[in-house]
Tab-separated table of C-alpha atoms and ligand atoms in Angstrom:
chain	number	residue	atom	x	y	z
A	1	UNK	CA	-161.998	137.871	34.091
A	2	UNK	CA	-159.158	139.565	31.715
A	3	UNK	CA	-157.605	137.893	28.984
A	4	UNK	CA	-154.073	138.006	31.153
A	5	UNK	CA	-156.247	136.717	34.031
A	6	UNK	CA	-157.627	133.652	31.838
A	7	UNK	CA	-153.874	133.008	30.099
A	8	UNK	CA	-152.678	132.416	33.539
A	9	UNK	CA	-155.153	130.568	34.858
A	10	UNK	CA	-154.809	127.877	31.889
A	11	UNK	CA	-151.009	128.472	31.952
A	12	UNK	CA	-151.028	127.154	35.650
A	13	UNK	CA	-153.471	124.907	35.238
A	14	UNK	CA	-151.624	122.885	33.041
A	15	UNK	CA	-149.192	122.309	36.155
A	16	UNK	CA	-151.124	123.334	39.590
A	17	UNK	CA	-154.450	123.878	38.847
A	18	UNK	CA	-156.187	121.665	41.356
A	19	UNK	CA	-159.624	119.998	40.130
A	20	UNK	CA	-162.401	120.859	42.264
A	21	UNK	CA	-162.184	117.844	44.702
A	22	UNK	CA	-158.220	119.225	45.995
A	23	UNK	CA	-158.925	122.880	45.720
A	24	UNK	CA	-157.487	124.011	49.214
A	25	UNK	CA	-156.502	126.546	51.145
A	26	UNK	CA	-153.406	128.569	51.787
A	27	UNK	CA	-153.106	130.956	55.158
A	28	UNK	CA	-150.462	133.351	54.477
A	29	UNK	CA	-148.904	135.398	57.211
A	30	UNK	CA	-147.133	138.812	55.625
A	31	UNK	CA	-146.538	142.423	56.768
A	32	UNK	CA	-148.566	144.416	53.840
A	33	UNK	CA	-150.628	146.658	55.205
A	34	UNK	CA	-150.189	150.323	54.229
A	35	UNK	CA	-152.554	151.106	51.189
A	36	UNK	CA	-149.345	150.278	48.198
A	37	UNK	CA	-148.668	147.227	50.131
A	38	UNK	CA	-152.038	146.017	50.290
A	39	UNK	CA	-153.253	146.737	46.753
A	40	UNK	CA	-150.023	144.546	45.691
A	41	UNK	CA	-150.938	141.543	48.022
A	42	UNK	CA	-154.541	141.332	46.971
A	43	UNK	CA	-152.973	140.744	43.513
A	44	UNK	CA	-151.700	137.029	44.808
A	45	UNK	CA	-155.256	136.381	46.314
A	46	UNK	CA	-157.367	136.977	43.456
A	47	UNK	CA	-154.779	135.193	41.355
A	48	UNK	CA	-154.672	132.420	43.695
A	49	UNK	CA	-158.682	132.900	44.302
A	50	UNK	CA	-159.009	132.312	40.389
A	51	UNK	CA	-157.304	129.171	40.595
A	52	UNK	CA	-159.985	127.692	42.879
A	53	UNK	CA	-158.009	128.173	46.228
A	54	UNK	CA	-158.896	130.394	49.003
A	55	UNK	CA	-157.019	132.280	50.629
A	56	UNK	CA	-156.973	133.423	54.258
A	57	UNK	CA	-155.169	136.460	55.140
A	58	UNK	CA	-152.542	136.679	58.319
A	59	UNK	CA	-151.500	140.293	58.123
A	60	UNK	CA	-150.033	141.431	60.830
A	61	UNK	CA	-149.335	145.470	60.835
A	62	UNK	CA	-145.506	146.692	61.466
A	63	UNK	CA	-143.579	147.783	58.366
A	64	UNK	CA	-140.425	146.066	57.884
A	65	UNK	CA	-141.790	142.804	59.512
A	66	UNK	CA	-140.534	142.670	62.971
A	67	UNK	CA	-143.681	142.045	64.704
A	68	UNK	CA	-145.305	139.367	61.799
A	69	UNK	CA	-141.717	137.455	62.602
A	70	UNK	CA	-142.945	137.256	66.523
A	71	UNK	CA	-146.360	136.322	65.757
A	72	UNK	CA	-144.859	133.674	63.211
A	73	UNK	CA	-142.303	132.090	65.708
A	74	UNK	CA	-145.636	131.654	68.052
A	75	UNK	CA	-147.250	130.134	65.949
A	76	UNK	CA	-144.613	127.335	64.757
A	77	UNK	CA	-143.707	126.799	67.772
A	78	UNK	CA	-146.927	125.551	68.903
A	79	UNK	CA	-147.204	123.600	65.862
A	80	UNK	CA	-149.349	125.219	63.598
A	81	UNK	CA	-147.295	127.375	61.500
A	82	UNK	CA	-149.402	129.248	58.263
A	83	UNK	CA	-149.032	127.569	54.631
A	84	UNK	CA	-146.894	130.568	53.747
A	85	UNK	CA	-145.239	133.465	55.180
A	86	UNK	CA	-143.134	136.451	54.079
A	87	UNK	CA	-139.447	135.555	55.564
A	88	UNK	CA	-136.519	137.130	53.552
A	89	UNK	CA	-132.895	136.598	53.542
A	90	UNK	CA	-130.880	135.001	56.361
A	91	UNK	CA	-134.208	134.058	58.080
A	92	UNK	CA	-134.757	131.507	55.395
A	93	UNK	CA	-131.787	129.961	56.259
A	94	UNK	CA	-132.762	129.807	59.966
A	95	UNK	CA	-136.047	128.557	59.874
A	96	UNK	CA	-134.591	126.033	57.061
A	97	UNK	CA	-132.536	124.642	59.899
A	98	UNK	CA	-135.130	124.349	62.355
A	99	UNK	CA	-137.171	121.867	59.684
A	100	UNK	CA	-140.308	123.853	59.710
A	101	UNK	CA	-139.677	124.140	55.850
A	102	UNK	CA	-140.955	122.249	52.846
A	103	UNK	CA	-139.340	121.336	49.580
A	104	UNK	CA	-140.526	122.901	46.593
A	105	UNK	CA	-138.726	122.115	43.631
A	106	UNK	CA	-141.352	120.454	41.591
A	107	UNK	CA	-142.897	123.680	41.239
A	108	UNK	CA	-139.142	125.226	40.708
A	109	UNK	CA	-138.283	122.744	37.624
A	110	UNK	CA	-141.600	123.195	35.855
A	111	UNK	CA	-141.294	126.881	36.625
A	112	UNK	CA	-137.550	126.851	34.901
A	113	UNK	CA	-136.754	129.226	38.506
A	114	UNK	CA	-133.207	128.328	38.111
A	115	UNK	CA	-133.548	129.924	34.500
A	116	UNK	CA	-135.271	132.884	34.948
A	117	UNK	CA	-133.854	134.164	38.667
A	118	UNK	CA	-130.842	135.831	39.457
A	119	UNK	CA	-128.494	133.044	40.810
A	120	UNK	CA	-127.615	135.380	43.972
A	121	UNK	CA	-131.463	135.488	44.645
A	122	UNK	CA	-132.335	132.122	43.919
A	123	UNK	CA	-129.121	130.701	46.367
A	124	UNK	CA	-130.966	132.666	49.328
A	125	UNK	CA	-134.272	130.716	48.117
A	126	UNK	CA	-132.276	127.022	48.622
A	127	UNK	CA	-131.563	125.585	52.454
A	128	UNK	CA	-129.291	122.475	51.417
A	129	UNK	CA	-130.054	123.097	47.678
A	130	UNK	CA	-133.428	122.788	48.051
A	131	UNK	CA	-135.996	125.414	47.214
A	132	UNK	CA	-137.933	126.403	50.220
A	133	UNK	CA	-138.737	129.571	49.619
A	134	UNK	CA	-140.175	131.906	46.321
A	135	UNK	CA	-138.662	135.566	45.541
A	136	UNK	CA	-141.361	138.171	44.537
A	137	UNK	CA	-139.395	141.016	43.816
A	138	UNK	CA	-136.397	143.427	44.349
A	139	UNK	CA	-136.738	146.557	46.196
A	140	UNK	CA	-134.316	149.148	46.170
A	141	UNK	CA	-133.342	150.668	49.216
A	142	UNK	CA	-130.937	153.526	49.113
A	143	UNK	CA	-133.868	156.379	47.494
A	144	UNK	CA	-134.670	159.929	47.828
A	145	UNK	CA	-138.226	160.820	47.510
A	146	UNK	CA	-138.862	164.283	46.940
A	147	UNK	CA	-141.826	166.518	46.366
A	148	UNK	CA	-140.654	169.097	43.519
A	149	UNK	CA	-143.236	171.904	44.946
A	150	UNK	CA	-141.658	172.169	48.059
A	151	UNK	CA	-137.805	171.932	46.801
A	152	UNK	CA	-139.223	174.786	44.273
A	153	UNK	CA	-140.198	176.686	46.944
A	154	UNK	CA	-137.125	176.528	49.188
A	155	UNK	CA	-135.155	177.524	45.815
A	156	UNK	CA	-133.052	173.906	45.934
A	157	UNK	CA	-132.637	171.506	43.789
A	158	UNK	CA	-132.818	167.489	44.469
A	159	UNK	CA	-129.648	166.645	46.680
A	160	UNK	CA	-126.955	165.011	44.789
A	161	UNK	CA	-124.494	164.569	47.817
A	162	UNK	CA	-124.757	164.763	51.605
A	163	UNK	CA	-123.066	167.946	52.106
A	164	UNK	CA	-126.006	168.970	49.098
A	165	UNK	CA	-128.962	167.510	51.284
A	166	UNK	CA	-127.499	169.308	54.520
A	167	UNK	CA	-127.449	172.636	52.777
A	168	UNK	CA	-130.781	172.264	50.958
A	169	UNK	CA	-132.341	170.684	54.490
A	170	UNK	CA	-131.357	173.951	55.805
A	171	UNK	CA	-133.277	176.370	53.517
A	172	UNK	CA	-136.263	173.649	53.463
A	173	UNK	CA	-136.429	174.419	57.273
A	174	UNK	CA	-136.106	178.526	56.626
A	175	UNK	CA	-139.181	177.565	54.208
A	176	UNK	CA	-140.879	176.345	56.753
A	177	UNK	CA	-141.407	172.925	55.391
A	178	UNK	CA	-140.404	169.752	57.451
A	179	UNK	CA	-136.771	168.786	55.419
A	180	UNK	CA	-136.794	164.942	56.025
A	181	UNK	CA	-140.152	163.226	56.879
A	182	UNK	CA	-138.623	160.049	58.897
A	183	UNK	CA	-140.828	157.361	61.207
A	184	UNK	CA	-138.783	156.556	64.016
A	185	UNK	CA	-138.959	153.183	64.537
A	186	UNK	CA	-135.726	151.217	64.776
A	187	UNK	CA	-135.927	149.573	61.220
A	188	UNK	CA	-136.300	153.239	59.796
A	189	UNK	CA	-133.982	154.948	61.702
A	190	UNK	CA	-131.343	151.768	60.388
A	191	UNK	CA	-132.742	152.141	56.701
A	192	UNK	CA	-131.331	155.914	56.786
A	193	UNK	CA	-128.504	154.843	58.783
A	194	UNK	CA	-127.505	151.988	56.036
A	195	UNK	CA	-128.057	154.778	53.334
A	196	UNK	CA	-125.492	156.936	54.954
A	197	UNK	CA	-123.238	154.381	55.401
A	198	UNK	CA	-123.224	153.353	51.765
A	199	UNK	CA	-122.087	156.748	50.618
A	200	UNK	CA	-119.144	157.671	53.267
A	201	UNK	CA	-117.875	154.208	53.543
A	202	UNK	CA	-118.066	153.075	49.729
A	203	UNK	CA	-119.482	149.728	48.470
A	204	UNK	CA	-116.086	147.625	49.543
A	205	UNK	CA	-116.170	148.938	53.139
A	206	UNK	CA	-120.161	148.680	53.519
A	207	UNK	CA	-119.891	145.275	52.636
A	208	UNK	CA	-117.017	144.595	55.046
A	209	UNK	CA	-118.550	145.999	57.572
A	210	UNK	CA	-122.755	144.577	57.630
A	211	UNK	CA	-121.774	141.543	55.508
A	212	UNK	CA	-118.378	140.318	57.088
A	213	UNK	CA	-119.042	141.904	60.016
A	214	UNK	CA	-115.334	143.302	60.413
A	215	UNK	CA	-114.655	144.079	63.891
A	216	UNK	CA	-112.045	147.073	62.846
A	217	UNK	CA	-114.342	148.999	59.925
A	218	UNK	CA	-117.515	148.664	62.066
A	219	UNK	CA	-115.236	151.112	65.269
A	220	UNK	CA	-112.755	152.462	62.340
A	221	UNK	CA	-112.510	156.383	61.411
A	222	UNK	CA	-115.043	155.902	58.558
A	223	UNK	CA	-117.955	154.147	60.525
A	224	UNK	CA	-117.665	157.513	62.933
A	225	UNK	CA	-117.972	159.779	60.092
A	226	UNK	CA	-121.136	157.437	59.608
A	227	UNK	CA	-122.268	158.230	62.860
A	228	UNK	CA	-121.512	161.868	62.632
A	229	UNK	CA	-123.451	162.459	59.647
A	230	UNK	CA	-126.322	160.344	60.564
A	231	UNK	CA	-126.842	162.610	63.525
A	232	UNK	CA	-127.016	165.884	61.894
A	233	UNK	CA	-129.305	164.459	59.279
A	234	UNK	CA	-131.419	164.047	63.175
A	235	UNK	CA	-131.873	168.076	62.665
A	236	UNK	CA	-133.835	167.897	59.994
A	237	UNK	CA	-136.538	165.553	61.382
A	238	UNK	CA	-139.883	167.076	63.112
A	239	UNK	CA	-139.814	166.049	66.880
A	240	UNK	CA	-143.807	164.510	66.109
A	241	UNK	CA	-141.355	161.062	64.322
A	242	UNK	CA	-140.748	158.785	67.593
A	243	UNK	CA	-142.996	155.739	66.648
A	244	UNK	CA	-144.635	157.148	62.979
A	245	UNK	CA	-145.489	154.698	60.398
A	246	UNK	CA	-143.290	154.790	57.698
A	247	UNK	CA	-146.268	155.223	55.253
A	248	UNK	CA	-147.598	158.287	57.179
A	249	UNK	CA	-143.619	159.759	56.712
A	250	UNK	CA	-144.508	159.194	53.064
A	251	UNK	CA	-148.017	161.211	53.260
A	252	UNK	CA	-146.071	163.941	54.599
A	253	UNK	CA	-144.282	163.997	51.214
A	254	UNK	CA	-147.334	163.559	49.035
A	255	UNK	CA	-149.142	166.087	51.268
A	256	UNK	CA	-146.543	168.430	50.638
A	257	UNK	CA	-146.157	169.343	54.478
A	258	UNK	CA	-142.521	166.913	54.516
A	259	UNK	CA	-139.685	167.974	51.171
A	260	UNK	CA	-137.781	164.563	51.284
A	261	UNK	CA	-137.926	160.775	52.856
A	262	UNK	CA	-135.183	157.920	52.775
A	263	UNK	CA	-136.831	155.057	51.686
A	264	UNK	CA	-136.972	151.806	49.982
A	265	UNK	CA	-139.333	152.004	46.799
A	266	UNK	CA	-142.205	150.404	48.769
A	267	UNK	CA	-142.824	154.103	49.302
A	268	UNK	CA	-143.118	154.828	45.324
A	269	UNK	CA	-146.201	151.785	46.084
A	270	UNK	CA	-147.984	155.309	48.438
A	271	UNK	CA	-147.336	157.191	45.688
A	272	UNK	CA	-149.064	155.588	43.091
A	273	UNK	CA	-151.731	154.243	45.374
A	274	UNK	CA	-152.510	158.332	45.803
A	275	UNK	CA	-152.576	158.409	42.010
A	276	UNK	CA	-149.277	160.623	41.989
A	277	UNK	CA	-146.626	160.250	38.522
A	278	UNK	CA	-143.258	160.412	38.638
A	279	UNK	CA	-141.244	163.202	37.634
A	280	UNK	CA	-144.403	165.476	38.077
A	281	UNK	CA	-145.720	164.803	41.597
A	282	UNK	CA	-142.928	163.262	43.181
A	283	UNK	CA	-139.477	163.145	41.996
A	284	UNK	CA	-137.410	159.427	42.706
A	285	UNK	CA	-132.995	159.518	43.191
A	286	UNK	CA	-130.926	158.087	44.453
A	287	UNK	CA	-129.939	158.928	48.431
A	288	UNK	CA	-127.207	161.551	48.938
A	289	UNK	CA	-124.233	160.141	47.404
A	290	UNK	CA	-124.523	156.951	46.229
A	291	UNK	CA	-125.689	157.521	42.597
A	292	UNK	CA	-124.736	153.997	40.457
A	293	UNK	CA	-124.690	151.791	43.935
A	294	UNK	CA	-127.558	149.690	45.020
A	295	UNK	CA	-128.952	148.118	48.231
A	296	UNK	CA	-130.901	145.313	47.549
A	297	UNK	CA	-133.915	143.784	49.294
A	298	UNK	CA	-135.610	140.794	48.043
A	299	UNK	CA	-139.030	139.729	49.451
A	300	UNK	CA	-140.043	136.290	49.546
A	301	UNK	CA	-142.110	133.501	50.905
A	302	UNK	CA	-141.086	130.700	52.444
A	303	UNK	CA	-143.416	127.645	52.378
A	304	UNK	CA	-143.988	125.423	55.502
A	305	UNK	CA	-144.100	121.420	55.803
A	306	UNK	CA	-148.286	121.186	56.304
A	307	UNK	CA	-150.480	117.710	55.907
A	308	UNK	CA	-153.340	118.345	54.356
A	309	UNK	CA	-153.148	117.367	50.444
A	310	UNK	CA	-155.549	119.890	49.083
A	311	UNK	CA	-153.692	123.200	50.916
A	312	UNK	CA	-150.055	121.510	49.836
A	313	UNK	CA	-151.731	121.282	46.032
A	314	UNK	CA	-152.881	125.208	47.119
A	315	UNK	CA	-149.597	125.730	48.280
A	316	UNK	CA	-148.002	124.499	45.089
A	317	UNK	CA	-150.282	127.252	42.855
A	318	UNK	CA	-149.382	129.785	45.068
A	319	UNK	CA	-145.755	129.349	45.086
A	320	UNK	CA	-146.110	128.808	40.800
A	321	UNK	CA	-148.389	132.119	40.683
A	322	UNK	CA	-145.835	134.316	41.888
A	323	UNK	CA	-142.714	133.483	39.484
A	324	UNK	CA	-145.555	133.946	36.780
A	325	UNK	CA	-145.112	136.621	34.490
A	326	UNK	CA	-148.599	138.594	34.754
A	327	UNK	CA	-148.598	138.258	39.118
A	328	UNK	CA	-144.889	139.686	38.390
A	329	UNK	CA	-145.805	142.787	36.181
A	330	UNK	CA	-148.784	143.860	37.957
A	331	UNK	CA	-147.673	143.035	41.637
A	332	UNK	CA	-144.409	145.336	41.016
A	333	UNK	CA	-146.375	147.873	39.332
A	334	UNK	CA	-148.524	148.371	42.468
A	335	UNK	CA	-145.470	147.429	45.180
A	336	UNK	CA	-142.585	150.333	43.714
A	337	UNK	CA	-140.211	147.470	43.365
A	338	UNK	CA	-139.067	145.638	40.125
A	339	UNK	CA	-139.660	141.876	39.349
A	340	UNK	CA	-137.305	139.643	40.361
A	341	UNK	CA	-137.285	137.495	36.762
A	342	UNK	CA	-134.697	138.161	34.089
A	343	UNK	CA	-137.196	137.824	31.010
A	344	UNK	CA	-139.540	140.673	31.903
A	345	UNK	CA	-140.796	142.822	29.436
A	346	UNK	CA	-140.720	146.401	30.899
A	347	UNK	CA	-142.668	148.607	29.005
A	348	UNK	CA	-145.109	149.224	31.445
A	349	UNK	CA	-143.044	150.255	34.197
A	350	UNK	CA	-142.077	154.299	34.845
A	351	UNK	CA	-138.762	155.687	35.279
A	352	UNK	CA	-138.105	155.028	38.504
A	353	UNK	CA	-138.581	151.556	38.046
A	354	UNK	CA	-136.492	151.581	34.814
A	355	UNK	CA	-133.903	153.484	36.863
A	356	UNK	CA	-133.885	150.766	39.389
A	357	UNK	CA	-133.661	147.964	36.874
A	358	UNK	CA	-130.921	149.454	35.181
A	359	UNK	CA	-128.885	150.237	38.247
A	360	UNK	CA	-129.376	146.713	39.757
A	361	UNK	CA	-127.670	145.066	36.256
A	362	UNK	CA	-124.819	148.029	35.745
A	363	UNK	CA	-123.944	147.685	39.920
A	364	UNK	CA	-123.688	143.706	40.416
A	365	UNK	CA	-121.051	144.321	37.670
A	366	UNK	CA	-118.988	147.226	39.471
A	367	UNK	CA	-119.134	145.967	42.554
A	368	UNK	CA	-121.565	148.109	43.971
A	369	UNK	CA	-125.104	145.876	44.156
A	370	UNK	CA	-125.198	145.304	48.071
A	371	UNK	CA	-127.396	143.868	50.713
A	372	UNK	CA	-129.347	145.781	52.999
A	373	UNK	CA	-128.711	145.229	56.431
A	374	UNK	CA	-131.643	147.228	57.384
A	375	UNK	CA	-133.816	144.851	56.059
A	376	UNK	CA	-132.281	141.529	56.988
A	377	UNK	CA	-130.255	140.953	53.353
A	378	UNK	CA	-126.683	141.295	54.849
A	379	UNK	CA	-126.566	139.396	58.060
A	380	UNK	CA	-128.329	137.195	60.487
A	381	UNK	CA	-131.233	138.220	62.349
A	382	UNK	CA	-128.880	138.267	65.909
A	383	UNK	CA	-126.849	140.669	64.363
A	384	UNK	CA	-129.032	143.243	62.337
A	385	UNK	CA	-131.251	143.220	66.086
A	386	UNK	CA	-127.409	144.393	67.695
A	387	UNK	CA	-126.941	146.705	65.202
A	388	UNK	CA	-130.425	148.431	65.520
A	389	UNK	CA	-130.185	148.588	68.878
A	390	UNK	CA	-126.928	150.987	68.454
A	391	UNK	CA	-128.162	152.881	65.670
A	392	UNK	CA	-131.372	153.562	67.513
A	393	UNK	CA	-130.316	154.784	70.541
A	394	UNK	CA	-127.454	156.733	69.095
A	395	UNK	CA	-130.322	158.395	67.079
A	396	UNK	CA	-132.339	159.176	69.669
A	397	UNK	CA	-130.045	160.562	72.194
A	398	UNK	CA	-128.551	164.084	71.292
A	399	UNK	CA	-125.749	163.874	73.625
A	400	UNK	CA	-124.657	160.128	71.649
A	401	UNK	CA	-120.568	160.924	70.618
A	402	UNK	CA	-120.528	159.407	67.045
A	403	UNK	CA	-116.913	157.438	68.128
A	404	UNK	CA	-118.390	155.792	71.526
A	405	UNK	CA	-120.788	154.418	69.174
A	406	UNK	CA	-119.305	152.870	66.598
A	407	UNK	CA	-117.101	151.524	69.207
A	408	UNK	CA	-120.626	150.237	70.661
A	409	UNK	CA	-121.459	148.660	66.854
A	410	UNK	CA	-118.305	146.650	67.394
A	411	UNK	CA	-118.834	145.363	70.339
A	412	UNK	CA	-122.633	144.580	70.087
A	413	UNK	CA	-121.975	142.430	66.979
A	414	UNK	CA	-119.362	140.493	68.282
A	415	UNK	CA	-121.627	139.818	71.212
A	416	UNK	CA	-124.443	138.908	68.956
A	417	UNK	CA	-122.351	136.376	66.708
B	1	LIG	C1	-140.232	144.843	52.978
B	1	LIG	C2	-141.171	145.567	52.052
B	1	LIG	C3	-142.157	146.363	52.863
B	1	LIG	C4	-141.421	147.266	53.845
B	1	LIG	C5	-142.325	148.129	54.701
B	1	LIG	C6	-139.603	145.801	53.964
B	1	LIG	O1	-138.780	145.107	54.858
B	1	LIG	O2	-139.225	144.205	52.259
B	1	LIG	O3	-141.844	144.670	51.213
B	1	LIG	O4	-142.990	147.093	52.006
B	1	LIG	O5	-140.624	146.468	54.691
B	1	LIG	O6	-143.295	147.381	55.336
């Protein structure tokens, strides 16, 4: 056991520590599978583990968590939901409503959450002002990843605009290197959609349209300039993406076969897992055009009502360990994202993550920190699912007219709302 390890233990333990006699168990359902995501979860089990709880695992394989939410809904349905499981945004709201959830704010006043947590992150934690849920992290969304061998060797530099990646996407081709490695599954295909979005319609009209849902910027003139971009990015794509992993899109980069990929910074987690650095193996910006703006993602937990005392006492450490400062270092070392606490010291974090960190504080103040609807931050579940469906099939079919759809996008989400 390390020193850190022991400090936290006794640190909980002053709290949530159970003795032997209520040591329980916790059964956590999440989506963490690729090898990043994994290393970072195993972090909360032995944590939890060295508290005297056990943990049993409920992983259920599909990156950006649409499948775990089906398997979840089955199983609270027929009454025997998990201790734990990873719901973010709106959905905390809407299982909140359905009274599957359980009130933690013991844990949240002797954890000083309030204190230490972004108010606009701890407000999505709260159904009726109580805390239900635990944030782990913030993710950034809107990144490049780029592998500085291959740009070197189709003579471009790392895309600074659209127009930029378009050109450089073409001589990456010439090259004979893949230009964008992209996984098309619908939450992928949305996550480069949202990124395209943010730069063509601007902070203001991104948030009008995915947060407010307004009927005349979602079929305006900008939202088909959305459309008509996204599709040519569609050229740069290898025809082997329909139904690729997202983490396999990021081996391509590693692997040098793929120059770029659009991704949130779980895929910096790949990288580091391979044992790559930044700025030497990989290089980390911002996607085309929206240097200085942000797209936030926040995972968390949310914590269901169960009986048993010794798994709510487990449940109670678990939700403690991960606001605690250690579980928040080295899980965001090991996940790409940043921690989600205001008092963090940093110094062990690389630039990208330092990037990210300062980004997230200089955008909430210019306007320009915004939710991503790809990953269920902006809107309810009914309308992200009405969105993807548009996006998706726009994507995937090459005679799709760019204003037919976003005259689709309209009409979908008012159908969905
Ligand atoms: C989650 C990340 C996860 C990614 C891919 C996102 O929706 O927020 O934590 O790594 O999906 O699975």
């Amino acid at each position: 056991m390390n020193i850190n390890k022991t400090l936290l233990t006794l640190s909980l333990s002053a709290t949530f520590l159970p003795s032997l006699s209520n040591a329980g168990e916790v059964e956590v359902l999440h989506w963490w599978t690729s090898g990043g995501e994994a290393k970072s979860v195993q972090e909360l089990k032995a944590m939890l583990e060295e508290q005297g709880h056990s943990w049993k695992d409920f992983a259920v394989a599909g990156g950006g968590g649409e499948s775990a939410m089906t398997v979840l809904k089955t199983r609270a349905v027929s009454g025997n939901p998990p201790s734990a499981a990873q719901i973010k945004g709106h959905d905390i709201q809407e299982w909140g409503g359905l009274g599957f959830l359980t009130n933690l704010d013991d844990v949240a006043q002797s954890g000083k959450w309030d204190d230490v947590v972004p108010t606009m992150v701890t407000d999505v934690m709260k159904f009726n002002g109580e805390y239900v849920a635990v944030p782990v992290n913030v993710h950034r969304v809107n990144w490049l990843w780029a592998n500085p061998e291959v740009l070197k060797k189709a003579g471009v530099g790392v895309p600074k605009t659209l127009d930029e990646f378009f050109a450089a996407a073409e001589k990456i081709k010439a090259a004979g290197y893949i230009p964008l490695a992209h996984g098309g599954q619908p939450w992928q295909d949305a996550t480069v959609f949202e990124a395209v979005a943010l730069d063509v319609l601007g902070s203001d009209d991104y948030r009008k349209a995915f947060v407010e849902l307004d009927m005349d910027t979602l079929s305006g003139d900008k939202m088909v300039e959305v459309f008509t971009k996204f599709k040519k990015v569609h050229d740069y794509i290898d025809a082997n993406s329909p139904g690729r992993d997202w983490n396999v899109a990021t081996s391509m980069v590693i692997n040098g076969e793929a120059a770029m990929q659009i991704m949130g910074d779980w895929a910096k987690g790949e990288f580091t897992a391979a044992g790559k650095v930044p700025g030497k193996d990989y290089i980390c910006a911002p996607a085309p055009g929206t240097d200085g703006q942000f797209t936030h993602n926040v995972d968390s937990f949310a914590f269901f009502e169960i009986k048993d005392e010794a798994n709510v006492s487990a449940q109670k450490a678990l939700a403690a360990t991960i606001l605690d400062k250690d579980f928040q270092e080295v899980f965001n070392l090991n996940k790409g994202s940043i921690p989600v606490r205001t008092d963090m010291d940093m110094s062990a974090f690389d630039q990208c993550a330092l990037d990210s960190m300062a980004t997230f504080k200089a955008s909430a103040k210019t306007g320009d920190l915004v939710p991503s609807m790809a990953h269920g931050m902006s809107t309810t579940s009914y309308a992200q699912g009405a969105i993807y469906d548009v996006v998706t099939n726009f994507f995937n079919d090459p005679n799709a007219d760019p204003k037919e759809a976003a005259q689709k996008l309209a009409k979908a989400v008012k159908a969905a709302i």
